Short mmCIF file of C-alpha atoms and ligand atoms in Angstrom, two decimals:
data_model
loop_
_atom_site.label_atom_id
_atom_site.label_comp_id
_atom_site.label_asym_id
_atom_site.label_seq_id
_atom_site.Cartn_x
_atom_site.Cartn_y
_atom_site.Cartn_z
CA MET A 751 16.38 46.48 89.77
CA ALA A 752 16.30 50.01 90.79
CA ILE A 753 13.19 51.56 92.20
CA GLU A 754 11.70 53.93 89.37
CA THR A 755 9.11 55.77 91.26
CA ALA A 756 9.14 59.65 91.67
CA ILE A 757 12.67 60.11 90.52
CA ARG A 758 13.53 63.78 89.83
CA THR A 759 15.65 64.65 86.98
CA PHE A 760 18.13 67.63 87.76
CA LYS A 761 19.64 69.90 85.06
CA ASN A 762 22.92 71.55 84.41
CA LEU A 763 23.16 75.37 85.06
CA ILE A 764 24.54 77.26 81.96
CA GLY A 765 24.29 80.89 81.64
CA GLY A 766 21.83 81.32 84.61
CA GLU A 767 19.36 78.81 82.78
CA TRP A 768 18.62 75.18 84.08
CA THR A 769 19.30 73.24 80.98
CA GLU A 770 19.22 69.55 79.73
CA SER A 771 22.40 68.05 78.11
CA SER A 772 22.54 68.26 74.41
CA SER A 773 23.33 64.46 74.55
CA GLY A 774 19.78 64.03 75.50
CA ARG A 775 20.90 61.43 78.02
CA THR A 776 20.83 61.20 81.72
CA PHE A 777 22.52 58.96 84.40
CA ASP A 778 21.42 57.92 87.92
CA SER A 779 22.86 58.63 91.42
CA ILE A 780 22.60 55.67 93.46
CA ASN A 781 22.26 55.04 97.20
CA PRO A 782 25.38 52.99 98.14
CA ALA A 783 23.68 51.57 101.32
CA ASN A 784 20.73 50.44 99.01
CA LYS A 785 21.50 50.24 95.52
CA THR A 786 17.91 49.67 94.41
CA GLU A 787 17.36 53.40 95.40
CA VAL A 788 17.94 56.01 92.73
CA VAL A 789 18.70 59.24 94.53
CA GLY A 790 18.39 61.38 91.41
CA ARG A 791 18.67 61.49 87.66
CA PHE A 792 21.31 63.84 86.29
CA GLN A 793 22.43 65.14 82.82
CA ALA A 794 25.02 63.09 80.93
CA SER A 795 26.84 66.00 79.59
CA VAL A 796 29.12 65.92 76.59
CA GLU A 797 31.53 68.36 75.07
CA ASP A 798 28.92 70.78 73.68
CA ASP A 799 27.58 71.50 77.12
CA VAL A 800 30.85 72.03 78.64
CA VAL A 801 31.97 74.66 75.87
CA GLN A 802 28.57 76.41 76.40
CA ALA A 803 29.27 76.47 80.09
CA ILE A 804 32.85 77.79 79.59
CA GLU A 805 31.75 80.46 77.08
CA SER A 806 28.86 81.68 79.33
CA ALA A 807 31.41 81.95 82.28
CA GLU A 808 33.87 83.80 79.95
CA LYS A 809 30.93 86.21 79.03
CA ALA A 810 29.90 86.96 82.60
CA PHE A 811 33.67 87.46 83.85
CA PRO A 812 34.20 91.21 82.94
CA ALA A 813 30.70 92.30 84.87
CA TRP A 814 31.47 90.00 87.94
CA LYS A 815 35.02 91.17 88.04
CA ALA A 816 33.56 94.84 88.27
CA VAL A 817 31.02 93.96 91.04
CA ALA A 818 31.90 95.63 94.30
CA PRO A 819 33.50 93.10 96.76
CA SER A 820 30.88 93.77 99.37
CA LYS A 821 28.11 92.94 96.93
CA ARG A 822 29.74 89.60 96.05
CA ALA A 823 30.27 88.99 99.84
CA GLU A 824 26.43 89.56 100.28
CA MET A 825 25.65 86.89 97.73
CA LEU A 826 28.04 84.25 99.44
CA TYR A 827 26.44 85.21 102.78
CA LYS A 828 22.88 84.65 101.37
CA ALA A 829 24.05 81.21 100.03
CA ALA A 830 25.39 80.20 103.35
CA VAL A 831 21.98 80.97 104.92
CA LEU A 832 20.23 78.98 102.27
CA LEU A 833 22.51 76.00 102.96
CA GLU A 834 21.66 76.32 106.74
CA THR A 835 18.02 76.58 106.20
CA GLY A 836 17.96 73.43 104.20
CA LEU A 837 20.55 71.73 106.33
CA GLU A 838 18.49 68.64 107.42
CA GLN A 839 17.28 67.83 103.78
CA TYR A 840 20.71 68.33 102.26
CA ALA A 841 22.31 66.30 104.97
CA GLU A 842 19.97 63.52 104.35
CA GLU A 843 20.43 63.67 100.71
CA LEU A 844 24.34 63.73 101.08
CA THR A 845 23.86 60.43 103.15
CA ARG A 846 21.68 58.79 100.67
CA GLU A 847 24.15 59.37 97.84
CA GLU A 848 27.55 58.98 99.40
CA GLY A 849 26.90 56.78 102.38
CA LYS A 850 28.41 58.67 105.31
CA THR A 851 26.70 59.02 108.50
CA LEU A 852 24.03 61.63 109.03
CA ALA A 853 25.99 63.22 111.67
CA ALA A 854 29.08 63.55 109.29
CA SER A 855 26.71 64.93 106.57
CA ARG A 856 25.26 67.51 108.83
CA MET A 857 28.76 68.66 109.93
CA GLU A 858 29.80 68.67 106.19
CA VAL A 859 26.82 70.90 105.06
CA LYS A 860 27.30 73.12 108.28
CA ARG A 861 31.06 73.54 107.39
CA SER A 862 30.25 74.41 103.81
CA ALA A 863 28.06 77.18 104.93
CA GLN A 864 30.82 78.48 107.27
CA THR A 865 33.23 78.36 104.38
CA LEU A 866 31.14 80.52 102.27
CA ARG A 867 30.91 83.19 105.19
CA TYR A 868 34.74 82.92 105.61
CA TYR A 869 35.56 83.69 102.04
CA ALA A 870 32.65 86.22 101.78
CA SER A 871 34.75 88.19 104.45
CA GLU A 872 38.20 87.24 103.21
CA GLY A 873 37.28 88.60 99.77
CA LEU A 874 37.09 91.98 101.43
CA ASN A 875 40.74 91.74 102.36
CA ILE A 876 42.36 90.90 99.01
CA ALA A 877 45.28 93.39 98.81
CA GLY A 878 48.61 94.20 97.13
CA ASP A 879 51.39 95.93 98.68
CA THR A 880 52.99 99.32 98.47
CA LEU A 881 56.72 99.25 98.15
CA PRO A 882 59.47 101.77 98.64
CA SER A 883 60.73 103.24 95.45
CA ASP A 884 64.35 104.53 94.88
CA ASP A 885 62.79 107.10 92.53
CA PRO A 886 60.70 109.68 94.47
CA THR A 887 58.75 110.46 91.39
CA THR A 888 57.54 106.72 91.10
CA PHE A 889 54.89 105.30 93.34
CA VAL A 890 55.24 101.27 93.08
CA TYR A 891 52.54 99.01 94.20
CA THR A 892 51.18 95.60 93.46
CA LYS A 893 47.60 94.91 92.92
CA LYS A 894 45.54 91.64 92.76
CA GLU A 895 43.10 90.72 90.10
CA PRO A 896 40.82 87.73 89.42
CA LEU A 897 41.97 85.31 86.67
CA GLY A 898 38.84 84.79 84.48
CA VAL A 899 37.18 81.30 84.10
CA VAL A 900 38.05 78.81 86.79
CA THR A 901 37.47 74.96 86.20
CA VAL A 902 36.52 73.16 89.36
CA ILE A 903 36.56 69.18 89.38
CA THR A 904 35.84 67.40 92.59
CA PRO A 905 35.56 63.86 94.17
CA TRP A 906 32.63 62.20 95.95
CA ASN A 907 34.15 61.80 99.40
CA PHE A 908 33.38 65.35 100.60
CA PRO A 909 31.03 66.16 97.93
CA ILE A 910 30.04 69.69 99.16
CA SER A 911 32.86 70.74 101.52
CA ILE A 912 35.67 70.38 98.83
CA PRO A 913 33.69 71.96 96.02
CA VAL A 914 32.78 75.00 98.31
CA ARG A 915 36.29 75.60 99.45
CA LYS A 916 37.34 75.97 95.71
CA ILE A 917 34.19 77.73 94.45
CA ALA A 918 33.84 80.28 97.30
CA PRO A 919 37.42 81.85 97.15
CA ALA A 920 36.99 81.69 93.32
CA LEU A 921 33.84 83.82 93.43
CA ALA A 922 34.99 86.03 96.22
CA ALA A 923 38.02 86.93 94.34
CA GLY A 924 35.89 87.84 91.14
CA ASN A 925 36.30 84.85 88.90
CA THR A 926 33.59 82.96 87.20
CA VAL A 927 33.23 79.11 87.70
CA VAL A 928 32.42 76.03 85.59
CA PHE A 929 31.94 73.19 88.25
CA LYS A 930 31.83 69.55 87.49
CA PRO A 931 31.05 67.26 90.50
CA ALA A 932 31.95 63.43 90.85
CA SER A 933 29.42 61.50 89.06
CA ASP A 934 28.73 59.52 92.32
CA THR A 935 27.44 62.64 94.19
CA PRO A 936 25.95 65.25 91.88
CA LEU A 937 22.91 65.78 94.13
CA ILE A 938 24.53 67.66 97.00
CA ALA A 939 26.69 69.49 94.45
CA PHE A 940 23.34 70.62 92.69
CA ARG A 941 22.21 71.89 96.05
CA LEU A 942 25.32 74.00 96.57
CA VAL A 943 24.84 75.53 92.98
CA GLU A 944 21.23 76.05 93.46
CA ALA A 945 21.90 77.96 96.68
CA LEU A 946 24.37 80.20 94.99
CA HIS A 947 22.13 80.78 92.13
CA ASN A 948 19.15 81.60 94.42
CA ALA A 949 21.46 83.96 96.39
CA GLY A 950 21.46 86.20 93.25
CA LEU A 951 24.72 85.36 91.39
CA PRO A 952 24.37 86.77 87.99
CA ALA A 953 23.79 84.44 85.07
CA GLY A 954 27.12 82.69 83.89
CA VAL A 955 28.90 83.41 87.03
CA ILE A 956 28.60 79.74 88.42
CA ASN A 957 27.88 77.05 85.69
CA PHE A 958 27.26 73.41 86.60
CA VAL A 959 27.69 70.43 84.40
CA THR A 960 27.31 66.81 85.36
CA GLY A 961 28.52 63.81 83.56
CA SER A 962 31.39 61.37 83.18
CA ALA A 963 34.91 62.45 82.99
CA SER A 964 35.51 60.56 79.87
CA LYS A 965 32.86 62.71 78.10
CA THR A 966 33.47 66.23 79.78
CA GLY A 967 37.05 66.01 81.25
CA VAL A 968 39.23 67.24 78.22
CA PRO A 969 37.30 70.20 77.17
CA LEU A 970 36.69 71.26 80.94
CA VAL A 971 40.40 71.71 81.33
CA SER A 972 41.75 72.30 77.97
CA HIS A 973 39.55 75.18 76.57
CA PRO A 974 41.48 78.18 75.78
CA ALA A 975 39.14 80.53 77.94
CA VAL A 976 39.98 78.55 81.17
CA LYS A 977 42.45 80.46 83.21
CA ALA A 978 42.78 77.94 86.14
CA VAL A 979 41.98 74.28 86.95
CA THR A 980 41.44 73.32 90.45
CA PHE A 981 41.10 69.57 90.96
CA THR A 982 40.76 67.16 93.96
CA GLY A 983 40.83 63.35 93.23
CA SER A 984 43.10 60.58 92.75
CA THR A 985 46.83 60.97 91.67
CA GLY A 986 46.27 59.09 88.49
CA ALA A 987 43.33 61.31 87.33
CA GLY A 988 45.36 64.34 88.37
CA GLU A 989 48.29 63.24 86.11
CA ASN A 990 45.85 62.66 83.26
CA ILE A 991 44.36 66.10 83.76
CA ARG A 992 47.75 67.86 83.96
CA ARG A 993 48.59 66.59 80.53
CA ASN A 994 45.61 68.45 78.96
CA VAL A 995 45.73 71.66 80.79
CA ARG A 996 47.26 74.57 78.58
CA LEU A 997 50.28 76.38 79.31
CA SER A 998 48.29 79.52 79.81
CA ALA A 999 46.14 78.09 82.74
CA ARG A 1000 47.26 77.64 86.19
CA ILE A 1001 46.70 74.34 88.12
CA GLN A 1002 46.27 73.25 91.63
CA MET A 1003 45.66 69.64 92.57
CA GLU A 1004 44.95 67.89 95.86
CA LEU A 1005 45.54 64.15 95.46
CA GLY A 1006 45.93 60.88 97.14
CA GLY A 1007 47.56 60.03 100.55
CA LYS A 1008 48.93 57.14 102.57
CA ASN A 1009 48.92 58.74 105.94
CA PRO A 1010 50.76 57.44 108.97
CA LEU A 1011 50.02 57.46 112.57
CA ILE A 1012 53.22 56.83 114.62
CA VAL A 1013 52.59 55.40 117.99
CA LEU A 1014 55.82 55.69 120.42
CA GLU A 1015 56.28 53.62 123.54
CA ASP A 1016 55.28 56.46 125.89
CA ALA A 1017 51.95 56.86 124.21
CA ASP A 1018 48.58 56.78 126.07
CA LEU A 1019 47.56 53.53 124.13
CA ASP A 1020 43.97 54.10 124.61
CA HIS A 1021 44.23 57.63 123.09
CA ALA A 1022 46.32 56.20 120.21
CA VAL A 1023 43.69 53.56 119.49
CA GLU A 1024 41.03 56.15 119.43
CA LEU A 1025 43.10 58.11 116.86
CA ALA A 1026 43.80 55.24 114.77
CA VAL A 1027 39.92 54.16 114.73
CA LYS A 1028 38.74 57.64 114.00
CA GLY A 1029 41.53 58.49 111.32
CA GLY A 1030 41.35 54.85 109.76
CA PHE A 1031 37.78 53.82 109.97
CA GLU A 1032 35.56 56.96 110.16
CA LEU A 1033 34.13 57.84 106.85
CA THR A 1034 34.62 54.21 106.00
CA GLY A 1035 38.22 55.06 105.45
CA GLN A 1036 37.44 57.12 102.43
CA ALA A 1037 39.35 60.28 103.45
CA CYS A 1038 42.39 61.59 101.56
CA THR A 1039 43.84 62.17 105.16
CA GLY A 1040 42.66 58.89 106.57
CA THR A 1041 45.19 56.88 108.68
CA SER A 1042 46.17 53.82 106.45
CA ARG A 1043 49.30 52.98 108.33
CA VAL A 1044 50.03 52.78 112.07
CA ILE A 1045 53.66 52.55 112.88
CA VAL A 1046 54.08 51.28 116.25
CA MET A 1047 57.24 50.80 118.55
CA GLU A 1048 57.83 47.24 119.45
CA GLN A 1049 57.58 47.71 123.21
CA VAL A 1050 53.90 48.44 122.91
CA HIS A 1051 52.91 46.70 119.77
CA ASP A 1052 51.14 43.81 120.94
CA ALA A 1053 49.23 45.66 123.64
CA PHE A 1054 48.34 48.28 120.87
CA VAL A 1055 47.01 45.71 118.49
CA GLU A 1056 45.04 44.01 121.17
CA LYS A 1057 43.27 47.28 121.96
CA LEU A 1058 42.97 48.19 118.47
CA ILE A 1059 41.05 44.80 117.57
CA ALA A 1060 38.91 45.07 120.65
CA ARG A 1061 37.74 48.63 119.72
CA ALA A 1062 37.14 47.99 116.00
CA LYS A 1063 34.85 45.12 117.24
CA THR A 1064 32.64 47.59 119.07
CA LEU A 1065 32.01 49.61 115.89
CA THR A 1066 28.44 49.76 114.43
CA ILE A 1067 28.24 49.23 110.72
CA GLY A 1068 25.12 50.22 108.79
CA ASN A 1069 23.10 52.53 106.74
CA GLY A 1070 24.09 56.09 107.60
CA LEU A 1071 20.54 57.28 107.93
CA SER A 1072 19.96 54.82 110.76
CA GLY A 1073 21.41 57.25 113.49
CA GLU A 1074 23.25 54.31 115.11
CA ALA A 1075 25.74 53.52 112.37
CA GLU A 1076 29.30 54.78 113.03
CA ILE A 1077 30.55 53.22 109.74
CA GLY A 1078 28.53 53.32 106.50
CA PRO A 1079 28.96 51.64 103.24
CA LEU A 1080 31.68 52.41 100.62
CA ALA A 1081 30.68 54.85 98.18
CA ASN A 1082 30.24 52.65 95.15
CA GLU A 1083 30.86 49.09 93.69
CA SER A 1084 34.17 49.89 92.46
CA GLN A 1085 35.36 51.16 95.89
CA LEU A 1086 34.06 47.82 97.35
CA ASN A 1087 36.02 45.90 94.94
CA ASN A 1088 39.02 47.94 95.39
CA VAL A 1089 39.06 47.21 99.22
CA LEU A 1090 38.32 43.56 98.87
CA ASP A 1091 41.06 43.38 96.33
CA TYR A 1092 43.65 45.07 98.72
CA VAL A 1093 42.61 42.68 101.43
CA ALA A 1094 43.41 39.76 99.13
CA ILE A 1095 46.63 41.35 98.16
CA GLY A 1096 47.71 41.94 101.74
CA GLN A 1097 47.24 38.29 102.56
CA ALA A 1098 49.04 37.19 99.39
CA GLU A 1099 51.96 39.32 100.39
CA GLY A 1100 52.30 37.55 103.69
CA ALA A 1101 50.61 40.17 106.11
CA GLU A 1102 48.28 38.86 108.76
CA LEU A 1103 44.63 39.81 108.56
CA ALA A 1104 44.17 40.29 112.25
CA TYR A 1105 40.55 41.47 112.02
CA GLY A 1106 37.74 42.10 109.50
CA GLY A 1107 38.25 42.70 105.78
CA GLU A 1108 35.12 40.76 104.67
CA ARG A 1109 32.21 42.04 102.72
CA ILE A 1110 28.87 42.18 104.86
CA ASP A 1111 25.92 41.32 102.67
CA GLU A 1112 23.35 39.39 104.76
CA GLY A 1113 19.87 40.94 105.72
CA GLU A 1114 19.80 44.62 105.78
CA TYR A 1115 23.14 44.76 104.25
CA ALA A 1116 22.22 42.79 101.25
CA ASN A 1117 21.71 45.74 98.71
CA GLY A 1118 24.69 47.89 100.10
CA TYR A 1119 28.54 48.19 99.65
CA PHE A 1120 29.48 47.26 103.31
CA VAL A 1121 32.71 45.86 104.43
CA ARG A 1122 33.98 45.20 107.92
CA PRO A 1123 37.01 47.37 108.65
CA ALA A 1124 40.28 45.40 108.43
CA ILE A 1125 43.44 45.39 110.30
CA PHE A 1126 46.58 43.86 109.10
CA THR A 1127 49.62 43.12 111.36
CA GLY A 1128 52.99 41.83 110.41
CA VAL A 1129 53.10 44.26 107.64
CA ARG A 1130 56.29 45.09 105.88
CA PRO A 1131 57.04 48.77 104.63
CA ASP A 1132 57.72 47.53 101.05
CA MET A 1133 54.18 45.70 100.86
CA ARG A 1134 51.77 47.18 98.40
CA ILE A 1135 49.14 47.64 101.24
CA ALA A 1136 51.89 49.83 103.09
CA GLN A 1137 52.82 51.64 99.94
CA GLU A 1138 49.56 52.15 97.72
CA GLU A 1139 46.39 54.24 98.66
CA ILE A 1140 43.58 51.96 99.49
CA PHE A 1141 40.90 54.51 100.21
CA GLY A 1142 38.90 52.29 102.40
CA PRO A 1143 38.82 51.13 106.09
CA VAL A 1144 42.10 49.10 105.95
CA ILE A 1145 44.73 49.69 108.60
CA SER A 1146 48.26 48.33 108.24
CA VAL A 1147 50.15 48.04 111.52
CA ILE A 1148 53.90 48.12 110.96
CA ARG A 1149 56.20 47.25 113.97
CA VAL A 1150 59.44 49.28 114.45
CA LYS A 1151 62.36 49.02 116.90
CA CYS A 1152 63.35 52.62 117.13
CA PHE A 1153 62.12 56.22 116.68
CA LYS A 1154 64.32 57.16 113.72
CA ASN A 1155 63.18 54.06 111.72
CA ALA A 1156 59.53 54.98 112.44
CA ILE A 1157 60.16 58.37 110.75
CA ARG A 1158 62.03 56.53 107.94
CA VAL A 1159 59.14 54.25 107.37
CA ALA A 1160 56.54 56.99 107.57
CA ASN A 1161 58.44 58.89 104.77
CA ASP A 1162 59.07 55.89 102.54
CA VAL A 1163 55.97 56.33 100.30
CA GLU A 1164 55.42 58.33 97.32
CA TYR A 1165 52.65 60.57 99.21
CA GLY A 1166 53.00 63.18 101.81
CA LEU A 1167 49.60 64.46 102.82
CA SER A 1168 49.01 64.15 106.43
CA ALA A 1169 50.86 62.53 109.35
CA SER A 1170 50.57 62.30 113.22
CA ILE A 1171 52.48 61.11 116.10
CA VAL A 1172 51.24 59.98 119.58
CA THR A 1173 53.71 60.57 122.22
CA SER A 1174 54.30 62.94 125.37
CA ASP A 1175 58.07 63.40 124.62
CA TYR A 1176 58.35 67.00 123.48
CA ASN A 1177 61.74 66.43 121.91
CA ARG A 1178 60.64 63.64 119.65
CA MET A 1179 57.55 65.63 118.76
CA GLN A 1180 59.75 68.27 117.53
CA TYR A 1181 62.06 66.00 115.63
CA PHE A 1182 58.88 64.50 113.99
CA ILE A 1183 57.69 67.92 113.01
CA ASP A 1184 61.12 68.84 111.38
CA HIS A 1185 61.56 65.65 109.57
CA ILE A 1186 58.16 64.15 108.43
CA GLN A 1187 57.53 64.74 104.87
CA SER A 1188 53.98 65.76 104.92
CA GLY A 1189 51.96 68.95 104.41
CA ILE A 1190 49.80 68.42 107.30
CA VAL A 1191 51.45 67.55 110.58
CA LYS A 1192 49.54 66.51 113.64
CA VAL A 1193 50.78 65.75 117.16
CA ASN A 1194 48.44 63.66 119.54
CA ARG A 1195 45.65 64.24 116.95
CA THR A 1196 44.01 62.25 114.01
CA THR A 1197 45.49 62.42 110.54
CA THR A 1198 41.98 63.42 109.38
CA GLY A 1199 40.34 66.89 109.87
CA ASN A 1200 41.38 70.32 108.90
CA ALA A 1201 40.33 73.72 110.11
CA LEU A 1202 38.76 75.83 107.28
CA ASN A 1203 40.98 79.00 108.01
CA VAL A 1204 44.34 77.42 107.74
CA PRO A 1205 46.20 76.24 104.48
CA PHE A 1206 45.77 72.65 103.41
CA GLY A 1207 47.66 70.47 101.00
CA GLY A 1208 50.38 67.71 100.75
CA LEU A 1209 53.85 67.29 99.62
CA LYS A 1210 55.26 64.82 97.10
CA MET A 1211 52.50 63.04 95.02
CA SER A 1212 49.81 64.39 97.24
CA SER A 1213 49.54 67.86 95.82
CA THR A 1214 50.95 70.10 92.96
CA ALA A 1215 53.77 71.88 94.39
CA THR A 1216 52.35 75.24 93.78
CA PHE A 1217 49.30 76.72 95.65
CA ARG A 1218 47.70 75.82 99.02
CA GLU A 1219 43.96 75.35 99.30
CA SER A 1220 41.86 76.77 102.24
CA GLY A 1221 42.51 79.57 104.44
CA ARG A 1222 43.69 82.88 103.22
CA GLU A 1223 46.43 81.35 101.07
CA ALA A 1224 43.89 79.87 98.97
CA LEU A 1225 43.06 83.33 97.44
CA ASP A 1226 46.64 83.33 95.95
CA PHE A 1227 45.53 80.69 93.33
CA TYR A 1228 42.51 82.66 92.38
CA THR A 1229 44.24 86.04 91.74
CA HIS A 1230 47.13 87.19 89.84
CA SER A 1231 49.34 90.15 90.76
CA LYS A 1232 50.23 93.20 88.76
CA THR A 1233 53.13 95.48 89.60
CA VAL A 1234 52.52 99.13 88.95
CA TYR A 1235 54.99 101.75 88.63
CA HIS A 1236 52.97 105.09 88.65
CA GLY A 1237 54.98 108.04 87.65
CA ILE A 1238 54.46 111.40 89.45
CA GLN A 1239 55.22 114.72 87.86
CA GLU A 1240 57.32 117.02 90.27
CA LEU A 1241 55.17 120.01 91.16
CA LYS A 1242 56.13 123.44 90.38
CA PHE A 1243 55.08 126.00 93.01
CA CYS A 1244 54.50 129.57 92.51
CA CYS A 1245 56.06 130.52 96.00
CA SER A 1246 59.28 129.19 97.56
CA LYS A 1247 57.77 128.79 101.05
P1 NAP B 1726 38.78 60.50 90.91
O1 NAP B 1726 38.40 59.21 90.33
O2 NAP B 1726 40.16 60.97 90.56
O3 NAP B 1726 37.74 61.64 90.44
C1 NAP B 1726 37.60 62.85 91.02
C2 NAP B 1726 36.91 63.87 90.04
O4 NAP B 1726 37.65 63.92 88.77
C3 NAP B 1726 35.64 63.46 89.67
O5 NAP B 1726 34.63 64.40 89.28
C4 NAP B 1726 35.92 62.55 88.28
O6 NAP B 1726 34.79 62.51 87.48
C5 NAP B 1726 36.93 63.41 87.72
N1 NAP B 1726 37.97 63.05 86.72
C6 NAP B 1726 38.45 61.80 86.76
N2 NAP B 1726 39.33 61.76 85.63
C7 NAP B 1726 39.29 62.84 84.98
C8 NAP B 1726 39.86 63.32 84.00
N3 NAP B 1726 40.76 62.59 83.29
N4 NAP B 1726 39.66 64.71 83.48
C9 NAP B 1726 38.87 65.43 84.11
N5 NAP B 1726 38.03 64.96 85.24
C10 NAP B 1726 38.41 63.67 85.72
O7 NAP B 1726 38.70 60.39 92.50
P2 NAP B 1726 37.50 59.95 93.47
O8 NAP B 1726 37.50 58.50 93.28
O9 NAP B 1726 36.35 60.74 93.06
O10 NAP B 1726 37.95 60.47 94.82
C11 NAP B 1726 38.97 59.60 95.53
C12 NAP B 1726 40.37 60.16 95.54
O11 NAP B 1726 40.29 61.64 95.66
C13 NAP B 1726 41.42 59.59 96.27
O12 NAP B 1726 42.49 59.34 95.71
C14 NAP B 1726 41.53 60.72 97.43
O13 NAP B 1726 42.75 60.68 98.10
C15 NAP B 1726 41.50 61.90 96.52
N6 NAP B 1726 41.10 63.02 97.50
C16 NAP B 1726 42.12 63.87 97.81
C17 NAP B 1726 41.93 65.03 98.71
C18 NAP B 1726 42.77 65.93 98.95
O14 NAP B 1726 42.48 67.08 99.50
N7 NAP B 1726 44.31 65.73 98.82
C19 NAP B 1726 40.51 65.14 99.19
C20 NAP B 1726 39.51 64.07 98.81
C21 NAP B 1726 39.75 63.05 98.13
P3 NAP B 1726 33.73 61.19 87.36
O15 NAP B 1726 33.30 61.11 88.79
O16 NAP B 1726 32.87 61.50 86.33
O17 NAP B 1726 34.67 60.14 87.19
#
């Protein structure tokens, strides 16, 4: 039974007004470390709410487009300050609703403020080109313009940093936004929208609708006023969304991963183990760039596995608020069941469960979705646990005999988001960089983690093959280009000198 005392109800933001859903219904955001705790109550929006939000964004667009870029930047800077001012409160709320450790939540909120500042500044640099013209009476140049209404749909695993890396460039470029967060993490999404609203964004520039994808998804992406849809989430949901987006709207999707860490025989094994643990188990394995396959050369396989298990045994699992926990709960019940299912699938496929993989539900863990990180050995590359995204703390160790086979195995999945190699051999590093099918390529680093000022995105089924997110390149998605041929009359002078 959920605790029912003092639960605040949060509203949608539509046309600058905090509003209730026309459905008259709400849903609860639950703490995954203690499912008896309701973190907040949110609007169960339906099609009517979505249409109102899109129409208000459409109405606000011409005026927002005309606002001076430096004024738009000022508002983003102010929102960054507001996030930083509330950092401790917001980090705690994020941990309560998503489960990650308080340290990770603090980092995420801080990073979100940095992203707002980054795009406040980059928005001032949106520029076209001037081009040489064969015709001396024609001046040719390109100019960039905002698109209009952008729909933003995001997952729960980075519930503020992913929304902000879409919303900030969209706004900086002069677009208006309709934002639907994941239903598991609406509170921290609300805080972001609140900061933008309080920073002075005009009515209708940012609109916020919470509620299940089944009620809101189709209108959010198929309304004729929507000019772009940016989505991060599972590949399956991405495929569904793509079917509903109009031909006239552009689309950008960041999707699933099955990221490999290759450990060569010359690797510093202690470093390799740290990279595997950080990449595979931190954030409870719930990172799209998380390490889920470790491909190890046979000369060092046994030593690596021994060290990996020893290190996994030292990890502290617990409530992210405790300050001691290194690994929090899974984000929801379906995540827990998914991980436990894959542990069973791996065993049924004949892989050896060398460590962990069991639910922890005694004592202080009784009301949470806790699981012990799992390590599988004896994994064949064609097994489901080596092919399918699990999105939990499960590492499959695959033994290989030669370097080229390691690359082949790493590439033999439908995803291509992030990949890393651990070696000190420069030539094999370079071969890996050239031949790995992955949008993010790391050398002696974790598969997780990305800088806010560089492009981010995957290959194959991990991303749409169009626009990159993050960094300066992100602005390409939020602007279209016009090519202008500006005719100039030849001047007639009254004197010949
Ligand atoms: P999800 O189930 O795909 O949901 C993501 C978001 O999409 C949620 O807001 C969800 O709403 C909404 N949604 C789902 N189906 C929809 C539809 N048909 N139409 C419109 N909206 C729809 O993903 P998740 O479980 O939240 O997140 C985990 C997944 O995200 C993993 O696959 C992970 O790899 C991926 N991810 C990728 C990246 C990246 O950058 N590549 C980063 C982070 C996560 P509801 O919450 O209401 O269902």
